[in-house]
Amino acid sequence: MIIDGKATAEQLRAKISAAVSILKTQHDIQPGLAVVLVGEDPASQVYVRNKARQTAEVGMNSFEFRMLRETSQKELLAKVDQLNNDPAVNGILVQLPLPDHIDESAVIAAIAPGKDVDGFHAMNSGKLMNGESGALVPCTPQGCVMLAKQHLGENLSGKNAVVIGRSNIVGKPVAMLLLQESCTVTIAHSRTKNLPELCKTADILVAAVGRPEMVEGSWIKPGATVIDVGINRIESEEGKARLVGDVNYREAAEVAGGITPVPGGVGPMTIACLLRNTLAAACQQNDVDFPFPNSFG
Ligand code: NAP
C-alpha cells in the first residue's frame, strides 16, 4: 500500500480550513502565521513561498518578513520580540538554516513558546519529553505519526518502532511521539551496530537520515510500515535531477505492508501540520477548545 501523504495533507488542510471558518464566525478570531526568512537561500525561498500560499488558502493571515543576509542577530531578535508581542500573530516560524553569524539556538529560545509553531523551543520539546499537554510538536514528526496511523489505524500500542536518525527536528521528536503511542522504540544513528538486523525487527520503520536510498529492501520486515522522511536530490542516469528518499523505494515496496513515497509522502504533511500548530496556538492564546480530538499533547 502506498501511504499517500499528499491526499492526507489535503484532508487535514480541509479540516483546518473548516475550523478556521468556525473560529472567525463564532469567536471573531483569524489565526495568523508569521514567517521570517533571513537571506536568499533558494530552497528556503521555495519553502517560505509554499507556506505563505497554504496559510492563506486555509483562511489564516500570512505575514512574511524577508531580511537581508547581513541582518545582525540583534536585529533578528528584535523582530522576534516584536512578533511575540503582536496579538495578530499566533505562530512564528524563523526559517532555518540561518546564516552562520547568527546563533540558531538563541533565536529559537527567543520565540515565545506558545507561538513556537515549529515546536523547537526547549519548553515545547521538554513538554513532549514529559508527555505534558499543550506542547507544540515539531511538524514533520507529527506528519510521520499521522501517516503511520493512516496505514495501521489509531492504535499503535505494542508495535516495535525503529527510528533511524536522532536530530532534534525529526529523529528525537518522532521517537517521543511513538513512545507516547506506546510503541517500543529504538533510535538508531551513525554509530549503531547491525543496522540492517535492527531494522528488520521494526513493525514501523522511520528513516530520517539524509542518505539517498540507504535502507534496502532486505532490511525490512515483511508487512512493515515504512515512513521515509528523507529528501535527497540525486542525478538520474540521463543526467536529470530527481528526488529520492532514504529508503530504496522499489525494493522496499516489494516487502513492506505500507510505504510513503518520495515525493508525495511525509513532505506535504509538514506544512499541513504547521498550519495545525498555528490553529492550536491561536486556540490556546484565545482560550478556545482545539477542534481536533487527537491532538498531540
Ligand atoms: P540530520 O540532522 O542530518 O540527521 C541525520 C541523522 O541520521 C543523524 O542522527 C545521523 O546520525 C544519522 N545518520 C547519518 N548517517 C547514518 C548512517 N549511515 N546510519 C545510520 N544513521 C545515520 O538530518 P534531519 O534534519 O533529521 O533530516 C533527515 C532527512 O530528512 C534529510 O534527508 C532531510 O532533508 C529530510 N527532512 C525532510 C523533511 C520533510 O518535510 N519531509 C523535514 C525535515 C527533514 P548521527 O547523529 O550519529 O550523526
GROMACS .gro file of C-alpha atoms and ligand atoms in nm:
model
  345
    1MET     CA    1   0.000   0.000   0.000
    2ILE     CA    2   0.130   0.342  -0.091
    3ILE     CA    3   0.069   0.578   0.201
    4ASP     CA    4  -0.043   0.892   0.024
    5GLY     CA    5   0.086   1.197   0.210
    6LYS     CA    6  -0.044   1.438  -0.050
    7ALA     CA    7  -0.404   1.322  -0.009
    8THR     CA    8  -0.375   1.302   0.372
    9ALA     CA    9  -0.231   1.654   0.386
   10GLU     CA   10  -0.514   1.779   0.165
   11GLN     CA   11  -0.774   1.626   0.400
   12LEU     CA   12  -0.601   1.779   0.702
   13ARG     CA   13  -0.591   2.124   0.537
   14ALA     CA   14  -0.963   2.096   0.457
   15LYS     CA   15  -1.036   2.026   0.826
   16ILE     CA   16  -0.814   2.317   0.932
   17SER     CA   17  -0.988   2.545   0.684
   18ALA     CA   18  -1.330   2.447   0.827
   19ALA     CA   19  -1.204   2.508   1.182
   20VAL     CA   20  -1.065   2.849   1.082
   21SER     CA   21  -1.408   2.949   0.944
   22ILE     CA   22  -1.569   2.849   1.274
   23LEU     CA   23  -1.310   3.047   1.471
   24LYS     CA   24  -1.383   3.352   1.254
   25THR     CA   25  -1.762   3.334   1.264
   26GLN     CA   26  -1.811   3.218   1.623
   27HIS     CA   27  -1.516   3.382   1.801
   28ASP     CA   28  -1.404   3.662   1.568
   29ILE     CA   29  -1.052   3.516   1.559
   30GLN     CA   30  -0.842   3.489   1.243
   31PRO     CA   31  -0.527   3.288   1.315
   32GLY     CA   32  -0.206   3.444   1.184
   33LEU     CA   33   0.130   3.287   1.098
   34ALA     CA   34   0.445   3.498   1.064
   35VAL     CA   35   0.737   3.352   0.870
   36VAL     CA   36   1.078   3.519   0.885
   37LEU     CA   37   1.337   3.447   0.618
   38VAL     CA   38   1.692   3.575   0.656
   39GLY     CA   39   1.899   3.567   0.337
   40GLU     CA   40   1.828   3.435  -0.011
   41ASP     CA   41   1.878   3.058   0.017
   42PRO     CA   42   1.685   2.926  -0.288
   43ALA     CA   43   1.538   2.618  -0.115
   44SER     CA   44   1.426   2.830   0.183
   45GLN     CA   45   1.262   3.080  -0.052
   46VAL     CA   46   1.056   2.800  -0.208
   47TYR     CA   47   0.955   2.666   0.136
   48VAL     CA   48   0.855   3.013   0.257
   49ARG     CA   49   0.651   3.081  -0.057
   50ASN     CA   50   0.466   2.748  -0.020
   51LYS     CA   51   0.400   2.811   0.348
   52ALA     CA   52   0.257   3.158   0.277
   53ARG     CA   53   0.034   3.025  -0.003
   54GLN     CA   54  -0.106   2.738   0.200
   55THR     CA   55  -0.155   2.961   0.507
   56ALA     CA   56  -0.371   3.198   0.303
   57GLU     CA   57  -0.557   2.906   0.139
   58VAL     CA   58  -0.688   2.780   0.475
   59GLY     CA   59  -0.809   3.132   0.558
   60MET     CA   60  -0.534   3.234   0.800
   61ASN     CA   61  -0.341   3.562   0.792
   62SER     CA   62   0.003   3.513   0.644
   63PHE     CA   63   0.276   3.760   0.744
   64GLU     CA   64   0.606   3.729   0.562
   65PHE     CA   65   0.926   3.909   0.664
   66ARG     CA   66   1.230   3.892   0.441
   67MET     CA   67   1.551   4.017   0.595
   68LEU     CA   68   1.890   4.067   0.434
   69ARG     CA   69   2.159   3.802   0.476
   70GLU     CA   70   2.367   4.066   0.661
   71THR     CA   71   2.096   4.112   0.926
   72SER     CA   72   2.256   4.100   1.271
   73GLN     CA   73   2.144   3.861   1.542
   74LYS     CA   74   2.031   4.164   1.745
   75GLU     CA   75   1.807   4.284   1.461
   76LEU     CA   76   1.659   3.937   1.417
   77LEU     CA   77   1.593   3.905   1.790
   78ALA     CA   78   1.422   4.246   1.784
   79LYS     CA   79   1.193   4.122   1.503
   80VAL     CA   80   1.111   3.807   1.702
   81ASP     CA   81   1.035   4.021   2.007
   82GLN     CA   82   0.804   4.242   1.801
   83LEU     CA   83   0.617   3.935   1.670
   84ASN     CA   84   0.599   3.783   2.020
   85ASN     CA   85   0.411   4.096   2.125
   86ASP     CA   86   0.183   4.123   1.821
   87PRO     CA   87  -0.165   3.986   1.905
   88ALA     CA   88  -0.245   3.929   1.534
   89VAL     CA   89   0.044   3.680   1.517
   90ASN     CA   90  -0.038   3.343   1.674
   91GLY     CA   91   0.252   3.147   1.527
   92ILE     CA   92   0.613   3.244   1.450
   93LEU     CA   93   0.846   3.047   1.228
   94VAL     CA   94   1.203   3.154   1.162
   95GLN     CA   95   1.313   2.965   0.852
   96LEU     CA   96   1.625   2.752   0.912
   97PRO     CA   97   1.910   2.735   0.834
   98LEU     CA   98   2.014   3.084   0.939
   99PRO     CA   99   2.334   3.248   0.814
  100ASP     CA  100   2.646   3.135   1.004
  101HIS     CA  101   2.687   3.459   1.204
  102ILE     CA  102   2.350   3.401   1.378
  103ASP     CA  103   2.314   3.157   1.666
  104GLU     CA  104   2.009   2.945   1.577
  105SER     CA  105   1.955   2.823   1.930
  106ALA     CA  106   1.945   3.183   2.064
  107VAL     CA  107   1.680   3.273   1.808
  108ILE     CA  108   1.469   2.963   1.881
  109ALA     CA  109   1.495   3.037   2.255
  110ALA     CA  110   1.369   3.393   2.194
  111ILE     CA  111   1.040   3.282   2.035
  112ALA     CA  112   0.750   3.281   2.283
  113PRO     CA  113   0.690   2.907   2.348
  114GLY     CA  114   0.316   2.947   2.285
  115LYS     CA  115   0.388   3.088   1.938
  116ASP     CA  116   0.668   2.841   1.855
  117VAL     CA  117   0.479   2.656   1.579
  118ASP     CA  118   0.794   2.471   1.469
  119GLY     CA  119   0.798   2.314   1.817
  120PHE     CA  120   1.176   2.357   1.855
  121HIS     CA  121   1.178   2.568   2.176
  122ALA     CA  122   1.315   2.378   2.479
  123MET     CA  123   0.983   2.441   2.658
  124ASN     CA  124   0.794   2.253   2.386
  125SER     CA  125   1.049   1.972   2.345
  126GLY     CA  126   1.056   1.938   2.726
  127LYS     CA  127   0.678   1.911   2.742
  128LEU     CA  128   0.685   1.650   2.464
  129MET     CA  129   0.952   1.455   2.653
  130ASN     CA  130   0.749   1.474   2.977
  131GLY     CA  131   0.427   1.379   2.800
  132GLU     CA  132   0.266   1.706   2.920
  133SER     CA  133  -0.033   1.851   2.743
  134GLY     CA  134  -0.015   2.176   2.548
  135ALA     CA  135   0.314   2.115   2.367
  136LEU     CA  136   0.356   2.245   2.015
  137VAL     CA  137   0.508   1.937   1.850
  138PRO     CA  138   0.753   1.959   1.554
  139CYS     CA  139   0.566   1.935   1.225
  140THR     CA  140   0.746   1.661   1.029
  141PRO     CA  141   0.732   1.413   1.322
  142GLN     CA  142   0.357   1.482   1.364
  143GLY     CA  143   0.316   1.406   0.994
  144CYS     CA  144   0.512   1.080   1.028
  145VAL     CA  145   0.286   0.950   1.306
  146MET     CA  146  -0.030   1.054   1.122
  147LEU     CA  147   0.088   0.860   0.816
  148ALA     CA  148   0.177   0.554   1.026
  149LYS     CA  149  -0.178   0.568   1.167
  150GLN     CA  150  -0.316   0.605   0.818
  151HIS     CA  151  -0.177   0.259   0.747
  152LEU     CA  152  -0.213   0.088   1.085
  153GLY     CA  153  -0.514   0.260   1.241
  154GLU     CA  154  -0.522   0.473   1.557
  155ASN     CA  155  -0.379   0.208   1.789
  156LEU     CA  156  -0.001   0.170   1.758
  157SER     CA  157   0.037   0.021   2.107
  158GLY     CA  158   0.297  -0.255   2.138
  159LYS     CA  159   0.443  -0.209   1.790
  160ASN     CA  160   0.820  -0.226   1.754
  161ALA     CA  161   0.934   0.105   1.606
  162VAL     CA  162   1.284   0.178   1.480
  163VAL     CA  163   1.373   0.539   1.404
  164ILE     CA  164   1.694   0.594   1.206
  165GLY     CA  165   1.824   0.943   1.287
  166ARG     CA  166   1.847   1.139   1.613
  167SER     CA  167   1.813   1.502   1.504
  168ASN     CA  168   1.616   1.745   1.720
  169ILE     CA  169   1.399   1.826   1.418
  170VAL     CA  170   1.292   1.475   1.320
  171GLY     CA  171   1.452   1.170   1.483
  172LYS     CA  172   1.415   1.253   1.854
  173PRO     CA  173   1.064   1.403   1.844
  174VAL     CA  174   0.925   1.126   1.621
  175ALA     CA  175   1.068   0.871   1.866
  176MET     CA  176   0.900   1.056   2.157
  177LEU     CA  177   0.565   1.062   1.975
  178LEU     CA  178   0.587   0.689   1.900
  179LEU     CA  179   0.672   0.625   2.266
  180GLN     CA  180   0.362   0.827   2.365
  181GLU     CA  181   0.168   0.592   2.138
  182SER     CA  182   0.308   0.303   2.348
  183CYS     CA  183   0.537   0.168   2.078
  184THR     CA  184   0.863   0.002   2.181
  185VAL     CA  185   1.107   0.248   2.029
  186THR     CA  186   1.470   0.210   1.926
  187ILE     CA  187   1.662   0.512   1.798
  188ALA     CA  188   1.943   0.430   1.554
  189HIS     CA  189   2.217   0.665   1.431
  190SER     CA  190   2.552   0.667   1.256
  191ARG     CA  191   2.722   0.464   1.532
  192THR     CA  192   2.452   0.196   1.554
  193LYS     CA  193   2.580  -0.156   1.500
  194ASN     CA  194   2.399  -0.413   1.285
  195LEU     CA  195   2.154  -0.157   1.147
  196PRO     CA  196   2.001  -0.393   0.885
  197GLU     CA  197   1.923  -0.656   1.152
  198LEU     CA  198   1.780  -0.390   1.383
  199CYS     CA  199   1.558  -0.251   1.108
  200LYS     CA  200   1.430  -0.600   1.037
  201THR     CA  201   1.271  -0.606   1.385
  202ALA     CA  202   1.060  -0.297   1.309
  203ASP     CA  203   0.685  -0.305   1.261
  204ILE     CA  204   0.721   0.069   1.199
  205LEU     CA  205   1.042   0.192   1.038
  206VAL     CA  206   1.107   0.566   1.020
  207ALA     CA  207   1.410   0.671   0.813
  208ALA     CA  208   1.532   1.028   0.876
  209VAL     CA  209   1.893   1.014   0.769
  210GLY     CA  210   1.961   1.221   0.458
  211ARG     CA  211   2.134   0.941   0.266
  212PRO     CA  212   1.979   0.852  -0.068
  213GLU     CA  213   1.818   0.506  -0.075
  214MET     CA  214   2.030   0.377   0.214
  215VAL     CA  215   1.763   0.140   0.351
  216GLU     CA  216   1.748  -0.170   0.133
  217GLY     CA  217   1.452  -0.399   0.078
  218SER     CA  218   1.633  -0.680   0.263
  219TRP     CA  219   1.638  -0.463   0.584
  220ILE     CA  220   1.260  -0.452   0.602
  221LYS     CA  221   1.036  -0.691   0.791
  222PRO     CA  222   0.764  -0.827   0.561
  223GLY     CA  223   0.445  -0.627   0.610
  224ALA     CA  224   0.616  -0.339   0.798
  225THR     CA  225   0.505   0.023   0.777
  226VAL     CA  226   0.784   0.232   0.627
  227ILE     CA  227   0.788   0.609   0.674
  228ASP     CA  228   1.057   0.769   0.461
  229VAL     CA  229   1.142   1.122   0.576
  230GLY     CA  230   1.450   1.168   0.357
  231ILE     CA  231   1.454   1.420   0.076
  232ASN     CA  232   1.766   1.376  -0.135
  233ARG     CA  233   1.835   1.524  -0.475
  234ILE     CA  234   2.028   1.283  -0.699
  235GLU     CA  235   2.118   1.272  -1.062
  236SER     CA  236   1.947   1.006  -1.274
  237GLU     CA  237   2.131   0.807  -1.542
  238GLU     CA  238   2.006   1.055  -1.801
  239GLY     CA  239   2.167   1.336  -1.602
  240LYS     CA  240   1.837   1.475  -1.475
  241ALA     CA  241   1.791   1.575  -1.110
  242ARG     CA  242   1.529   1.381  -0.915
  243LEU     CA  243   1.423   1.342  -0.554
  244VAL     CA  244   1.462   1.017  -0.364
  245GLY     CA  245   1.413   0.922  -0.002
  246ASP     CA  246   1.639   0.742   0.246
  247VAL     CA  247   1.472   0.413   0.151
  248ASN     CA  248   1.518   0.224  -0.174
  249TYR     CA  249   1.152   0.257  -0.268
  250ARG     CA  250   1.145  -0.002  -0.545
  251GLU     CA  251   1.296  -0.275  -0.325
  252ALA     CA  252   1.108  -0.176  -0.010
  253ALA     CA  253   0.769  -0.166  -0.183
  254GLU     CA  254   0.809  -0.540  -0.259
  255VAL     CA  255   0.835  -0.624   0.114
  256ALA     CA  256   0.662  -0.351   0.315
  257GLY     CA  257   0.294  -0.353   0.406
  258GLY     CA  258   0.278   0.022   0.354
  259ILE     CA  259   0.530   0.281   0.242
  260THR     CA  260   0.542   0.656   0.193
  261PRO     CA  261   0.671   0.768  -0.148
  262VAL     CA  262   0.921   1.049  -0.204
  263PRO     CA  263   0.799   1.294  -0.315
  264GLY     CA  264   0.435   1.284  -0.202
  265GLY     CA  265   0.475   1.115   0.137
  266VAL     CA  266   0.598   1.291   0.451
  267GLY     CA  267   0.689   1.615   0.267
  268PRO     CA  268   0.335   1.750   0.211
  269MET     CA  269   0.239   1.669   0.572
  270THR     CA  270   0.495   1.911   0.714
  271ILE     CA  271   0.322   2.234   0.609
  272ALA     CA  272  -0.023   2.090   0.688
  273CYS     CA  273   0.100   2.017   1.044
  274LEU     CA  274   0.247   2.368   1.064
  275LEU     CA  275  -0.100   2.506   0.994
  276ARG     CA  276  -0.242   2.266   1.251
  277ASN     CA  277   0.005   2.401   1.509
  278THR     CA  278  -0.087   2.760   1.419
  279LEU     CA  279  -0.454   2.675   1.471
  280ALA     CA  280  -0.370   2.508   1.804
  281ALA     CA  281  -0.165   2.813   1.910
  282ALA     CA  282  -0.450   3.052   1.817
  283CYS     CA  283  -0.696   2.840   2.017
  284GLN     CA  284  -0.464   2.825   2.320
  285GLN     CA  285  -0.396   3.200   2.313
  286ASN     CA  286  -0.768   3.277   2.294
  287ASP     CA  287  -0.881   3.012   2.540
  288VAL     CA  288  -1.091   2.830   2.280
  289ASP     CA  289  -1.110   2.447   2.262
  290PHE     CA  290  -0.886   2.291   1.996
  291PRO     CA  291  -1.123   2.136   1.742
  292PHE     CA  292  -0.935   1.809   1.675
  293PRO     CA  293  -0.969   1.526   1.927
  294ASN     CA  294  -0.635   1.354   1.860
  295SER     CA  295  -0.410   1.649   1.942
  296PHE     CA  296  -0.051   1.560   2.019
  297GLY     CA  297  -0.033   1.693   2.372
  298NAP     P1  298   2.033   1.539   1.024
  298NAP     O1  299   2.019   1.644   1.128
  298NAP     O2  300   2.148   1.544   0.931
  298NAP     O3  301   2.034   1.397   1.097
  298NAP     C1  302   2.062   1.280   1.030
  298NAP     C2  303   2.067   1.164   1.125
  298NAP     O4  304   2.098   1.046   1.051
  298NAP     C3  305   2.174   1.178   1.234
  298NAP     O5  306   2.119   1.144   1.359
  298NAP     C4  307   2.281   1.078   1.191
  298NAP     O6  308   2.347   1.014   1.298
  298NAP     C5  309   2.201   0.974   1.117
  298NAP     N1  310   2.285   0.902   1.021
  298NAP     C6  311   2.369   0.955   0.929
  298NAP     N2  312   2.430   0.857   0.860
  298NAP     C7  313   2.383   0.740   0.909
  298NAP     C8  314   2.407   0.605   0.880
  298NAP     N3  315   2.495   0.568   0.786
  298NAP     N4  316   2.343   0.511   0.950
  298NAP     C9  317   2.254   0.545   1.047
  298NAP     N5  318   2.226   0.673   1.079
  298NAP    C10  319   2.290   0.769   1.011
  298NAP     O7  320   1.905   1.531   0.932
  298NAP     P2  321   1.749   1.567   0.961
  298NAP     O8  322   1.732   1.713   0.970
  298NAP     O9  323   1.697   1.482   1.071
  298NAP    O10  324   1.684   1.518   0.823
  298NAP    C11  325   1.693   1.384   0.778
  298NAP    C12  326   1.637   1.374   0.638
  298NAP    O11  327   1.500   1.413   0.641
  298NAP    C13  328   1.702   1.465   0.534
  298NAP    O12  329   1.701   1.399   0.409
  298NAP    C14  330   1.611   1.585   0.528
  298NAP    O13  331   1.615   1.651   0.403
  298NAP    C15  332   1.478   1.519   0.549
  298NAP     N6  333   1.376   1.608   0.606
  298NAP    C16  334   1.254   1.605   0.547
  298NAP    C17  335   1.152   1.683   0.598
  298NAP    C18  336   1.017   1.677   0.532
  298NAP    O14  337   0.939   1.770   0.544
  298NAP     N7  338   0.985   1.568   0.465
  298NAP    C19  339   1.174   1.764   0.709
  298NAP    C20  340   1.298   1.761   0.771
  298NAP    C21  341   1.399   1.680   0.719
  298NAP     P3  342   2.448   1.092   1.399
  298NAP    O15  343   2.358   1.170   1.490
  298NAP    O16  344   2.520   0.983   1.465
  298NAP    O17  345   2.534   1.180   1.313
   0.00000   0.00000   0.00000
